[in-house]
Short mmCIF file of C-alpha atoms in Angstrom, two decimals:
data_model
loop_
_atom_site.label_atom_id
_atom_site.label_comp_id
_atom_site.label_asym_id
_atom_site.label_seq_id
_atom_site.Cartn_x
_atom_site.Cartn_y
_atom_site.Cartn_z
CA MET A 106 39.03 -0.05 13.80
CA SER A 107 36.63 1.60 16.14
CA ILE A 108 34.37 4.40 15.02
CA PRO A 109 35.27 7.64 16.76
CA LYS A 110 32.65 8.45 19.35
CA ASP A 111 31.86 11.82 17.83
CA ALA A 112 31.09 10.40 14.40
CA ARG A 113 28.73 7.66 15.55
CA HIS A 114 25.59 9.62 14.80
CA LEU A 115 26.64 9.66 11.15
CA PHE A 116 26.59 5.90 11.15
CA ARG A 117 23.07 5.96 12.47
CA PHE A 118 22.10 7.91 9.40
CA ALA A 119 24.04 5.51 7.22
CA ILE A 120 22.26 2.57 8.85
CA LEU A 121 18.96 4.27 7.98
CA PHE A 122 20.09 4.22 4.37
CA VAL A 123 21.09 0.60 4.55
CA ILE A 124 17.72 -0.30 6.07
CA ALA A 125 15.89 1.62 3.37
CA PHE A 126 17.95 -0.13 0.72
CA VAL A 127 17.26 -3.56 2.19
CA VAL A 128 13.54 -2.78 2.42
CA PHE A 129 13.69 -1.71 -1.22
CA LEU A 130 15.37 -4.97 -2.21
CA VAL A 131 12.83 -7.02 -0.25
CA ILE A 132 9.87 -5.22 -1.82
CA ARG A 133 11.51 -5.52 -5.20
CA HIS A 134 11.94 -9.23 -4.67
CA PHE A 135 8.22 -9.63 -4.06
CA VAL A 136 6.76 -7.26 -6.63
CA VAL A 137 8.95 -8.01 -9.63
CA PRO A 138 7.50 -11.00 -11.51
CA LYS A 139 9.69 -14.11 -11.42
CA THR A 140 10.14 -14.37 -15.16
CA PHE A 141 11.04 -10.71 -15.64
CA GLY A 142 14.14 -10.29 -17.76
CA GLU A 143 14.19 -13.91 -18.96
CA TYR A 144 14.33 -12.85 -22.60
CA GLY A 145 14.40 -9.06 -22.41
CA HIS A 146 12.97 -6.16 -20.51
CA TYR A 147 9.60 -7.81 -19.94
CA ARG A 148 7.96 -10.82 -18.26
CA GLY A 149 9.07 -14.01 -19.98
CA ALA A 150 5.80 -15.64 -18.95
CA ALA A 151 3.86 -12.98 -20.85
CA ILE A 152 4.48 -14.85 -24.11
CA THR A 153 2.85 -18.09 -22.98
CA GLU A 154 0.08 -16.20 -21.16
CA ILE A 155 -0.82 -14.28 -24.26
CA ALA A 156 -0.56 -17.39 -26.43
CA ALA A 157 -2.97 -19.15 -24.08
CA ARG A 158 -5.68 -16.53 -24.52
CA PRO A 159 -8.79 -17.57 -26.46
CA MET A 160 -8.81 -16.59 -30.12
CA HIS A 161 -11.07 -13.72 -31.07
CA PHE A 162 -10.49 -13.46 -34.79
CA ALA A 163 -10.94 -16.38 -37.16
CA GLY A 164 -9.43 -14.83 -40.29
CA HIS A 165 -11.20 -14.30 -43.58
CA GLN A 166 -10.08 -17.62 -45.10
CA LYS A 167 -12.13 -19.43 -42.49
CA CYS A 168 -15.23 -17.29 -43.08
CA GLU A 169 -15.00 -17.92 -46.80
CA THR A 170 -15.11 -21.73 -46.38
CA CYS A 171 -18.78 -21.40 -45.38
CA HIS A 172 -19.81 -18.01 -46.82
CA VAL A 173 -18.47 -18.84 -50.25
CA ASP A 174 -20.88 -16.52 -52.04
CA ILE A 175 -19.88 -13.48 -50.03
CA GLY A 176 -16.22 -14.29 -50.45
CA GLU A 177 -16.71 -14.36 -54.22
CA ALA A 178 -18.79 -11.19 -54.23
CA LYS A 179 -16.23 -9.37 -52.19
CA LYS A 180 -13.37 -10.37 -54.49
CA ALA A 181 -15.12 -8.62 -57.32
CA GLY A 182 -15.56 -5.35 -55.44
CA LYS A 183 -13.51 -2.56 -54.00
CA HIS A 184 -13.44 -4.17 -50.58
CA GLU A 185 -11.47 -7.05 -51.95
CA ASN A 186 -8.63 -6.48 -49.54
CA VAL A 187 -10.75 -5.57 -46.52
CA SER A 188 -11.04 -8.54 -44.20
CA CYS A 189 -14.48 -9.77 -43.10
CA GLU A 190 -13.82 -9.12 -39.45
CA ALA A 191 -12.67 -5.55 -40.10
CA CYS A 192 -16.37 -4.80 -40.45
CA HIS A 193 -18.07 -7.65 -38.62
CA GLY A 194 -15.79 -7.59 -35.61
CA PRO A 195 -14.13 -10.64 -34.06
CA LEU A 196 -16.21 -13.72 -34.87
CA ALA A 197 -14.00 -16.71 -34.00
CA GLN A 198 -16.73 -18.10 -31.76
CA HIS A 199 -19.24 -17.92 -34.58
CA ALA A 200 -16.85 -19.57 -37.00
CA ASP A 201 -16.44 -22.53 -34.63
CA ASP A 202 -20.13 -22.75 -33.87
CA PRO A 203 -22.41 -21.04 -36.42
CA SER A 204 -25.38 -21.32 -34.07
CA ILE A 205 -23.87 -18.36 -32.24
CA GLN A 206 -25.43 -15.54 -34.23
CA PRO A 207 -23.22 -12.56 -34.96
CA THR A 208 -24.69 -9.22 -33.94
CA LYS A 209 -25.80 -6.90 -36.68
CA ILE A 210 -23.31 -4.16 -37.38
CA ASN A 211 -24.14 -0.51 -37.21
CA THR A 212 -22.84 0.82 -40.50
CA THR A 213 -23.17 4.47 -39.52
CA GLU A 214 -20.30 3.79 -37.11
CA VAL A 215 -18.30 1.03 -38.74
CA CYS A 216 -17.89 2.44 -42.25
CA ILE A 217 -16.72 5.90 -41.23
CA ARG A 218 -13.92 4.40 -39.20
CA CYS A 219 -12.19 4.02 -42.51
CA HIS A 220 -14.02 6.42 -44.77
CA ALA A 221 -14.38 9.60 -42.71
CA ASP A 222 -12.54 12.58 -44.16
CA SER A 223 -9.07 13.20 -42.78
CA ALA A 224 -6.25 15.30 -44.08
CA ALA A 225 -3.83 12.60 -42.98
CA LYS A 226 -5.20 10.02 -45.49
CA PRO A 227 -3.85 9.81 -49.00
CA GLY A 228 -6.02 11.81 -51.41
CA VAL A 229 -6.74 8.74 -53.55
CA PHE A 230 -8.50 6.93 -50.73
CA PRO A 231 -12.30 7.34 -51.00
CA GLN A 232 -13.38 9.63 -48.17
CA ILE A 233 -16.67 11.25 -47.29
CA ASP A 234 -17.99 13.71 -44.77
CA PRO A 235 -20.58 11.45 -43.07
CA VAL A 236 -22.92 14.31 -42.16
CA GLN A 237 -23.09 15.71 -45.66
CA HIS A 238 -22.93 12.40 -47.44
CA SER A 239 -25.64 10.37 -45.70
CA GLY A 240 -26.68 12.29 -42.59
CA GLY A 241 -27.20 9.28 -40.37
CA VAL A 242 -28.88 7.01 -42.95
CA PRO A 243 -27.23 3.55 -42.68
CA CYS A 244 -24.66 3.17 -45.43
CA GLU A 245 -26.03 -0.17 -46.63
CA THR A 246 -29.30 1.47 -47.77
CA CYS A 247 -27.36 2.72 -50.79
CA HIS A 248 -24.09 0.74 -50.78
CA GLN A 249 -23.51 -2.96 -50.95
CA PRO A 250 -20.83 -3.51 -48.35
CA HIS A 251 -19.55 -6.73 -49.90
CA ASN A 252 -19.27 -5.22 -53.32
CA GLY A 253 -18.04 -1.88 -52.09
CA LEU A 254 -20.18 0.12 -54.46
CA MET B 46 -11.21 21.58 -37.06
CA SER B 47 -11.16 24.08 -34.24
CA GLY B 48 -7.83 25.58 -33.27
CA VAL B 49 -5.98 24.05 -36.21
CA GLU B 50 -4.55 26.06 -39.06
CA GLY B 51 -2.96 24.52 -42.10
CA TYR B 52 -1.77 20.95 -42.16
CA MET B 53 -1.37 18.95 -38.95
CA TYR B 54 -0.71 15.24 -38.59
CA PRO B 55 -3.59 13.74 -36.60
CA ASN B 56 -1.39 12.93 -33.60
CA GLU B 57 -0.30 16.55 -33.33
CA ILE B 58 -3.73 18.13 -33.12
CA THR B 59 -4.24 17.83 -29.35
CA LEU B 60 -1.39 18.77 -27.08
CA ASN B 61 -0.47 15.95 -24.77
CA TRP B 62 1.89 17.89 -22.56
CA SER B 63 -0.22 20.28 -20.59
CA VAL B 64 0.43 23.11 -18.16
CA LEU B 65 1.56 20.55 -15.56
CA ILE B 66 4.52 19.67 -17.74
CA VAL B 67 5.29 23.38 -17.76
CA LEU B 68 5.14 23.43 -13.99
CA TYR B 69 7.42 20.46 -13.57
CA PRO B 70 10.64 22.00 -14.96
CA TYR B 71 9.71 25.25 -13.25
CA ILE B 72 9.52 23.56 -9.84
CA THR B 73 12.65 21.44 -10.29
CA GLY B 74 14.38 24.61 -11.40
CA LEU B 75 13.50 26.32 -8.14
CA VAL B 76 14.99 23.36 -6.27
CA ALA B 77 18.26 23.49 -8.17
CA GLY B 78 18.49 27.27 -7.87
CA ALA B 79 17.75 27.35 -4.15
CA PHE B 80 20.38 24.69 -3.58
CA ILE B 81 23.00 26.59 -5.54
CA LEU B 82 22.30 29.60 -3.33
CA ALA B 83 22.85 27.45 -0.24
CA SER B 84 26.08 26.15 -1.71
CA LEU B 85 27.34 29.72 -1.99
CA VAL B 86 27.50 29.76 1.78
CA ARG B 87 28.96 26.32 2.24
CA ILE B 88 31.39 25.93 -0.63
CA PHE B 89 32.10 29.40 -1.87
CA ASN B 90 32.20 30.90 1.59
CA VAL B 91 29.95 33.85 0.79
CA LYS B 92 29.19 34.69 4.39
CA ALA B 93 26.88 37.56 3.61
CA VAL B 94 24.11 35.27 2.40
CA ALA B 95 24.32 32.98 5.43
CA PRO B 96 20.95 34.19 6.83
CA THR B 97 19.25 32.51 3.87
CA TYR B 98 21.27 29.31 3.99
CA ARG B 99 18.78 27.24 5.93
CA LEU B 100 15.78 28.80 4.29
CA ALA B 101 17.26 27.94 0.89
CA LEU B 102 17.72 24.31 1.92
CA LEU B 103 14.17 24.04 3.26
CA THR B 104 12.83 25.72 0.13
CA ALA B 105 14.71 23.25 -2.03
CA LEU B 106 13.34 20.36 0.00
CA SER B 107 9.72 21.47 -0.09
CA PHE B 108 9.77 22.09 -3.82
CA LEU B 109 11.61 18.85 -4.47
CA LEU B 110 8.93 16.90 -2.61
CA VAL B 111 6.31 18.37 -4.92
CA ALA B 112 8.35 18.10 -8.13
CA PRO B 113 7.17 14.61 -9.13
CA LEU B 114 3.50 15.35 -8.47
CA PRO B 115 2.77 17.14 -11.77
CA LEU B 116 4.16 14.10 -13.56
CA GLN B 117 2.08 11.74 -11.47
CA LEU B 118 -1.05 13.75 -12.20
CA HIS B 119 -0.22 13.95 -15.88
CA LEU B 120 0.48 10.24 -16.28
CA GLY B 121 -2.20 8.93 -13.96
CA HIS B 122 -1.62 5.42 -12.53
CA PRO B 123 0.55 6.54 -9.59
CA LEU B 124 0.78 2.91 -8.49
CA ARG B 125 2.75 2.12 -11.59
CA SER B 126 5.43 4.70 -10.92
CA PRO B 127 7.47 2.52 -8.51
CA GLU B 128 8.06 0.17 -11.44
CA MET B 129 10.55 2.74 -12.58
CA TYR B 130 12.63 1.88 -9.54
CA PHE B 131 11.95 -1.84 -9.46
CA THR B 132 12.65 -2.61 -13.09
CA PRO B 133 14.46 0.42 -14.48
CA HIS B 134 15.36 0.49 -18.12
CA SER B 135 18.95 1.57 -18.48
CA THR B 136 18.39 3.28 -21.83
CA SER B 137 15.55 5.44 -20.50
CA ALA B 138 16.68 8.87 -19.38
CA MET B 139 13.50 9.23 -17.35
CA ALA B 140 14.05 5.97 -15.48
CA MET B 141 17.62 6.92 -14.64
CA PHE B 142 16.38 10.29 -13.50
CA GLY B 143 14.23 8.57 -10.88
CA PHE B 144 17.43 7.52 -9.16
CA VAL B 145 18.97 10.95 -9.48
CA TYR B 146 15.86 12.33 -7.83
CA LEU B 147 16.03 9.89 -4.91
CA TRP B 148 19.74 10.42 -4.52
CA TYR B 149 19.34 14.15 -4.48
CA LEU B 150 16.42 14.03 -2.08
CA MET B 151 17.89 11.63 0.46
CA ALA B 152 21.67 11.69 0.17
CA VAL B 153 21.97 15.40 -0.50
CA LEU B 154 19.09 17.49 0.78
CA VAL B 155 17.73 15.53 3.70
CA PHE B 156 21.21 14.56 4.84
CA GLU B 157 22.53 18.09 4.62
CA ILE B 158 19.53 19.53 6.42
CA TRP B 159 19.84 16.91 9.11
CA LEU B 160 23.52 17.64 9.61
CA ASP B 161 22.94 21.34 9.76
CA TYR B 162 19.99 21.14 12.13
CA ARG B 163 21.30 18.38 14.35
CA SER B 164 22.16 20.57 17.30
CA ASP B 165 18.80 22.34 17.01
CA ILE B 166 16.97 19.04 16.80
CA VAL B 167 18.71 17.70 19.87
CA HIS B 168 17.96 20.92 21.66
CA LEU B 169 14.30 20.86 20.59
CA SER B 170 13.89 17.23 21.57
CA GLN B 171 14.89 18.21 25.08
CA THR B 172 12.74 21.32 25.38
CA SER B 173 9.52 20.42 23.54
CA THR B 174 6.71 18.25 24.81
CA GLY B 175 4.06 15.86 23.53
CA TRP B 176 4.06 14.56 19.96
CA LYS B 177 6.64 17.13 18.98
CA ARG B 178 9.06 15.69 21.46
CA THR B 179 8.55 12.23 19.98
CA LEU B 180 9.05 13.62 16.50
CA TYR B 181 12.25 15.44 17.37
CA ARG B 182 13.47 12.42 19.30
CA ALA B 183 12.96 10.33 16.20
CA MET B 184 14.81 12.91 14.14
CA THR B 185 17.84 12.78 16.41
CA LEU B 186 18.10 9.08 15.50
CA GLY B 187 18.78 8.46 19.15
CA SER B 188 22.00 10.39 19.31
CA ASP B 189 22.24 13.52 21.40
CA ASN B 190 25.94 13.99 20.89
CA ILE B 191 26.41 17.64 20.06
CA SER B 192 29.88 18.03 21.38
CA PRO B 193 31.92 20.67 19.52
CA ARG B 194 33.98 17.91 17.94
CA SER B 195 30.93 16.09 16.60
CA LEU B 196 29.55 19.35 15.21
CA ALA B 197 32.88 20.04 13.57
CA ILE B 198 32.74 16.60 11.98
CA ASP B 199 29.17 17.35 10.85
CA HIS B 200 30.40 20.50 9.29
CA LYS B 201 33.16 18.76 7.34
CA VAL B 202 30.77 16.08 6.16
CA GLY B 203 28.21 18.74 5.27
CA TRP B 204 30.80 20.46 3.14
CA ILE B 205 31.40 17.23 1.22
CA VAL B 206 27.66 16.68 0.87
CA THR B 207 27.24 20.15 -0.59
CA LEU B 208 30.18 19.59 -2.90
CA VAL B 209 28.54 16.40 -4.17
CA GLY B 210 25.24 18.23 -4.15
CA ILE B 211 26.26 20.84 -6.70
CA PRO B 212 26.78 18.38 -9.57
CA SER B 213 23.71 16.51 -8.34
CA ALA B 214 21.63 19.67 -8.56
CA PHE B 215 23.07 20.30 -12.00
CA ILE B 216 22.18 16.81 -13.15
CA LEU B 217 18.76 17.08 -11.55
CA HIS B 218 17.87 20.10 -13.56
CA GLY B 219 20.13 19.55 -16.53
CA TYR B 220 18.24 16.34 -17.07
CA VAL B 221 14.99 18.21 -17.62
CA GLY B 222 16.61 20.26 -20.37
CA PHE B 223 18.31 17.12 -21.63
CA ILE B 224 14.97 15.39 -22.13
CA PHE B 225 13.81 18.24 -24.34
CA GLY B 226 17.15 18.90 -25.97
CA SER B 227 17.59 15.30 -27.07
CA LEU B 228 14.25 15.04 -28.85
CA LYS B 229 15.55 15.07 -32.38
CA ALA B 230 12.09 15.01 -33.89
CA ASN B 231 11.28 18.46 -32.58
CA PRO B 232 13.37 21.36 -33.90
CA TRP B 233 12.04 23.72 -31.22
CA TRP B 234 13.57 21.51 -28.54
CA ASN B 235 16.43 19.77 -30.22
CA SER B 236 19.48 21.72 -29.11
CA PRO B 237 22.49 20.74 -27.02
CA LEU B 238 22.23 24.14 -25.36
CA MET B 239 18.90 23.21 -23.86
CA PRO B 240 20.20 21.60 -20.62
CA VAL B 241 22.56 24.52 -20.05
CA VAL B 242 19.89 27.13 -20.65
CA PHE B 243 17.52 25.26 -18.36
CA LEU B 244 20.17 25.10 -15.70
CA PHE B 245 20.98 28.77 -15.70
CA SER B 246 17.38 29.86 -15.77
CA ALA B 247 16.84 27.43 -12.88
CA MET B 248 19.52 29.13 -10.84
CA VAL B 249 18.02 32.51 -11.63
CA SER B 250 14.50 31.49 -10.62
CA GLY B 251 15.62 29.58 -7.52
CA ILE B 252 17.81 32.38 -6.20
CA ALA B 253 15.09 34.93 -6.85
CA ALA B 254 12.54 32.68 -5.12
CA VAL B 255 14.64 32.42 -1.97
CA LEU B 256 15.21 36.17 -2.08
CA LEU B 257 11.46 36.77 -2.22
CA LEU B 258 10.72 34.18 0.45
CA TYR B 259 13.34 35.63 2.75
CA MET B 260 12.00 39.15 2.40
CA GLY B 261 8.40 37.95 2.68
CA ILE B 262 9.09 35.93 5.80
CA SER B 263 11.01 38.80 7.38
CA LYS B 264 8.01 41.00 6.79
CA LEU B 265 5.65 38.45 8.34
CA ARG B 266 7.90 38.00 11.35
CA LYS B 267 8.41 41.77 11.56
CA THR B 268 12.17 41.32 11.70
CA PRO B 269 14.46 43.65 9.78
CA VAL B 270 15.76 42.43 6.44
CA ASP B 271 19.49 41.83 6.50
CA MET B 272 20.45 44.30 3.79
CA PRO B 273 24.02 43.10 3.08
CA CYS B 274 22.54 39.64 2.66
CA VAL B 275 19.85 40.61 0.12
CA ASP B 276 22.30 42.92 -1.65
CA THR B 277 24.72 40.05 -2.11
CA ILE B 278 21.98 37.71 -3.29
CA ALA B 279 20.81 40.35 -5.75
CA MET B 280 24.36 40.73 -6.99
CA TYR B 281 24.71 37.01 -7.66
CA LEU B 282 21.26 36.99 -9.17
CA PHE B 283 22.31 39.75 -11.51
CA TYR B 284 25.51 38.05 -12.68
CA ILE B 285 23.93 34.65 -13.16
CA PHE B 286 21.06 36.34 -14.94
CA ILE B 287 23.50 37.95 -17.35
CA LEU B 288 24.99 34.52 -18.07
CA ASP B 289 21.55 33.04 -18.49
CA PHE B 290 20.49 35.80 -20.83
CA SER B 291 23.63 35.48 -22.95
CA LEU B 292 23.10 31.75 -23.27
CA GLU B 293 19.50 32.20 -24.31
CA MET B 294 20.52 34.81 -26.83
CA LEU B 295 23.30 32.53 -28.08
CA ASP B 296 20.71 29.85 -28.66
CA LEU B 297 18.49 32.35 -30.45
CA VAL B 298 21.25 33.79 -32.63
CA HIS B 299 22.39 30.31 -33.48
CA ARG B 300 18.91 29.38 -34.62
CA VAL B 301 18.53 32.54 -36.64
CA TYR B 302 21.92 32.15 -38.27
CA GLU B 303 21.54 28.44 -38.94
CA ALA B 304 18.02 29.04 -40.29
CA ASP B 305 17.41 25.38 -40.98
CA GLU B 306 14.27 23.99 -42.61
CA SER B 307 12.24 24.59 -39.46
CA PHE B 308 13.20 28.22 -39.13
CA ARG B 309 10.35 29.82 -41.04
CA THR B 310 7.80 27.91 -39.00
CA LEU B 311 9.42 28.70 -35.67
CA ASN B 312 9.92 32.30 -36.65
CA PHE B 313 6.28 32.56 -37.61
CA MET B 314 5.25 31.10 -34.24
CA VAL B 315 7.36 33.54 -32.29
CA HIS B 316 5.69 36.35 -34.16
CA THR B 317 2.14 35.06 -33.74
CA LYS B 318 1.06 32.42 -31.25
CA LEU B 319 4.03 32.83 -28.95
CA TYR B 320 4.45 36.57 -29.36
CA PHE B 321 2.95 37.46 -26.01
CA SER B 322 4.49 34.68 -23.93
CA GLN B 323 7.90 34.75 -25.61
CA ILE B 324 8.64 38.31 -26.64
CA VAL B 325 6.54 40.24 -24.17
CA LEU B 326 6.61 38.04 -21.05
CA GLN B 327 9.79 36.01 -21.31
CA ILE B 328 12.21 38.36 -23.01
CA CYS B 329 10.97 41.86 -22.21
CA LEU B 330 9.15 41.72 -18.88
CA GLY B 331 10.81 38.59 -17.51
CA THR B 332 14.40 39.23 -18.57
CA LEU B 333 15.27 42.69 -19.85
CA VAL B 334 13.33 44.66 -17.25
CA PRO B 335 14.66 42.77 -14.19
CA ILE B 336 18.20 42.79 -15.60
CA PHE B 337 17.91 46.52 -16.10
CA LEU B 338 16.48 47.04 -12.61
CA LEU B 339 19.16 44.90 -10.99
CA ALA B 340 21.82 46.68 -13.02
CA ILE B 341 20.71 49.98 -11.53
CA THR B 342 21.22 48.62 -8.03
CA GLN B 343 24.72 47.53 -9.02
CA VAL B 344 25.91 50.83 -10.45
CA LYS B 345 24.05 53.36 -8.34
CA LYS B 346 23.85 53.78 -4.60
CA LEU B 347 20.16 53.70 -3.85
CA PRO B 348 18.38 54.05 -0.51
CA GLU B 349 17.51 50.78 1.24
CA LEU B 350 13.80 51.02 0.68
CA VAL B 351 14.20 51.56 -3.04
CA ARG B 352 16.62 48.65 -3.30
CA ARG B 353 14.24 46.37 -1.44
CA ARG B 354 11.39 47.35 -3.72
CA ILE B 355 13.53 46.78 -6.79
CA TYR B 356 14.48 43.32 -5.52
CA ILE B 357 10.86 42.43 -4.91
CA VAL B 358 9.69 43.65 -8.30
CA SER B 359 12.54 41.97 -10.16
CA GLY B 360 12.08 38.81 -8.10
CA PHE B 361 8.49 38.51 -9.23
CA LEU B 362 9.32 39.42 -12.82
CA VAL B 363 12.00 36.75 -12.84
CA GLN B 364 9.50 34.13 -11.72
CA LEU B 365 7.15 35.26 -14.43
CA GLY B 366 9.88 35.22 -17.06
CA VAL B 367 11.23 31.79 -16.14
CA PHE B 368 7.74 30.33 -15.99
CA ALA B 369 7.06 31.86 -19.41
CA MET B 370 10.29 30.31 -20.69
CA ARG B 371 9.17 26.85 -19.53
CA TRP B 372 5.79 27.52 -21.08
CA ASN B 373 7.28 28.55 -24.42
CA VAL B 374 9.49 25.49 -24.50
CA VAL B 375 6.89 22.92 -23.47
CA ILE B 376 3.74 24.33 -25.05
CA GLY B 377 5.52 26.10 -27.91
CA GLY B 378 7.18 22.88 -28.99
CA GLN B 379 3.82 21.26 -29.50
CA LEU B 380 2.04 24.04 -31.34
CA PHE B 381 3.44 23.41 -34.80
CA SER B 382 3.33 20.43 -37.12
CA LYS B 383 6.38 18.41 -38.02
CA SER B 384 5.24 19.02 -41.59
CA PHE B 385 6.02 22.72 -40.93
CA LEU B 386 2.74 23.51 -42.65
CA GLY B 387 0.31 23.79 -39.79
CA TYR B 388 -0.31 25.05 -36.28
CA THR B 389 -2.58 24.03 -33.46
CA THR B 390 -3.77 25.74 -30.27
CA TYR B 391 -3.46 24.87 -26.61
CA LYS B 392 -6.58 25.40 -24.62
CA MET B 393 -5.98 25.02 -20.91
CA SER B 394 -8.77 23.32 -19.03
CA LEU B 395 -9.89 24.61 -15.68
CA VAL B 396 -10.93 21.97 -13.19
CA THR B 397 -9.63 18.80 -14.82
CA LYS B 398 -6.79 16.60 -13.61
CA GLU B 399 -4.37 18.65 -15.68
CA GLY B 400 -6.17 21.96 -15.54
CA LEU B 401 -5.37 25.37 -14.19
CA PHE B 402 -6.62 24.61 -10.69
CA ALA B 403 -4.43 21.54 -10.41
CA ALA B 404 -1.49 23.69 -11.48
CA ILE B 405 -2.30 26.37 -8.92
CA ALA B 406 -2.72 23.77 -6.19
CA LEU B 407 0.66 22.29 -7.05
CA THR B 408 2.27 25.73 -6.90
CA VAL B 409 0.81 26.46 -3.49
CA LEU B 410 1.54 23.03 -2.05
CA PRO B 411 5.33 23.52 -1.77
CA LEU B 412 4.70 26.78 0.08
CA VAL B 413 2.46 24.92 2.54
CA ILE B 414 5.13 22.27 2.99
CA LEU B 415 7.71 25.00 3.47
CA TRP B 416 5.51 26.62 6.10
CA ILE B 417 5.29 23.32 8.01
CA LEU B 418 9.03 22.75 7.67
CA VAL B 419 9.77 26.25 8.88
CA LYS B 420 7.52 25.66 11.90
CA LEU B 421 9.26 22.39 12.68
CA LEU B 422 12.79 23.47 11.93
CA PRO B 423 12.95 27.25 12.38
CA PRO B 424 15.70 28.47 10.06
CA TRP B 425 16.29 31.68 12.00
CA ASP B 426 17.52 30.38 15.30
CA LYS B 427 19.71 33.19 16.57
CA GLU B 428 22.55 31.11 17.86
CA ALA B 429 22.35 28.79 14.87
CA GLN B 430 22.69 31.67 12.50
CA ALA B 431 25.67 32.89 14.37
CA SER B 432 27.12 29.39 14.34
CA ILE B 433 27.22 29.08 10.56
CA PRO B 434 29.72 31.80 9.79
CA ALA B 435 31.66 30.77 12.88
CA ALA B 436 31.75 27.18 11.76
CA THR B 437 32.56 28.20 8.20
CA ALA B 438 35.45 30.16 9.53
CA ALA B 439 36.62 27.09 11.39
CA ASN B 440 36.52 25.10 8.18
#
C-alpha cells in the first residue's frame, strides 16, 4: 500500500515521534540501573550496596561489655531504655578500637533533642523549656546522664 | 509558637505547599480552558470565535510549557524529574500524569498547531531570510506540499486531534483536582467533586484569559475587535461560568448538609482565616460580580464600548476569582490541623525559590513565550483566518 502523496507530510511528523521514542528508549536503557526492578520498584543492587557499608553503630550490648559500670548505673536510672549511642552518637569505630577517643558530647544540644517541650509529646514524658530550665548551662552540671536524675 | 493557634501536630506547623503549588493548577487550568475554546471552533463549529482559534492554541501551548516549572522549583532537583518517565510507578497518579502531560503537549497541541499553521510555515519558509528561514524550513519538516488536497487532509486529521484533545485536556486538568480530591486525610480536599470543579473553573479562567489576550492584542495592534467573536466568547463564558458556579455551590451545600466531623473547623476557617480570599475574593468579587456583569450583557442590548469594558472587567475578575479558588484549596487545606483543634498561618516569602517573585516571574514567563510564538507564528494572518471558516465549512 503506498502512502497517498498528499498525506506524506503527516508521516514525517509521525517519524519525528518514532525518533523521539527511540531516543527515549536509548536514554532509558543507559540511565536506568541494570538491577532496577529485580525485586520491586527499586535497584536490586541497593541491598548489597547498603549491606556493604561500614557499620556506624555498635549497639549498647557491645558498649556494656567494656563499660560495665556505666551499663549497671544506667539500668538503675530513668535512662534505662535509652541506648548509649542515642546520646554519644555512632561509636562503632571506638568499640572496635578503644584507642579512638570518642568526642565529648555537648549536652545543651543532645539532651533537648528528646526533652524539649512539644505539644506533640505525651504529657507523661519529662519535658522542659531549655531556656527557662537551665539557660545554656550544660545539663550534666546538675544531672547525671547515666542515672537520669 | 508564632502563627499557630490551638493544637497542631508538628508536621502541620509549616506549610509545605507554597504559592507555587497555587500557581500550578491555575496555569494548567488556563491551558485546558484555552484549548476548550479552540475546540469550539473545530469540533462544535462555532464560527464566530474563529478569530481567536489560533491565539487560543498558542496561549495553551505557552502556558503548558510553563506548567511544570512551579513544580520543578518547588521540588528542587530538576535532574531527578526525568526519573518519572524512565522508571514510572504505575500506582502514582503524579507519575502517570507525566505521560498525560507529554501526550497533550506533543500529540495534541504541537501537532494541532503544526497542522493548522502548515501552509503559513511553508509560505514563511519561502519568503523569510536568514536564521528565520532555517527555522521555518525545519518546521516544515522538509515538505512543502500545500496542495488543497493535502490541506483538506490536514483539516480532517486536525479535527480528530482536537476530538482526542478534548478528553486529554479534561484529563490534564481533571488530574490536578483528582490529586487533591483523592487525599482522604484532608477533609478540605477530599471530595469526588474536586476534579469536576477544577475542570469547570479551568474552562472559565482559560476562556476569559483568551478573551482578555485577544482584546489586549487587538488594542496593541490597533485593529478593531471582532465584536461578534467576543460576544460569542462572552456568552460561552457566561454559561460555563453558571455551570461552574452551580457545581461549586453544590459542593458547598453538600459539605454544609453533611456537616461531618471536620465541618466546624472548616466553617470556622471560612469565617476567619479564609474569609477574605474565599468569601470576598473568590465568591463575591471573582464569581458573583462577573456572573452578574455577564448576565447584563446577555439580557440587555448594550453599546459596543460598554460591552467591551464589561468583558474586560469581568475577565480580570474571573482570573482573580479562579486564582483565589486555587489559593483557598491549596493553602486553605493546609491551614488547619487534622486534630481539628488548631490552625496555622501561611507567610509567603518574597525572594526565595518559592516566594512571591518566583510566582510573578512564572506568571509573566508564559506571556513572554506567547509573545515569541505570536511573532514566529502570527495568528492573525488574513488569508489564514478566512481559511478556517472556509475549511470548516468544507468539513
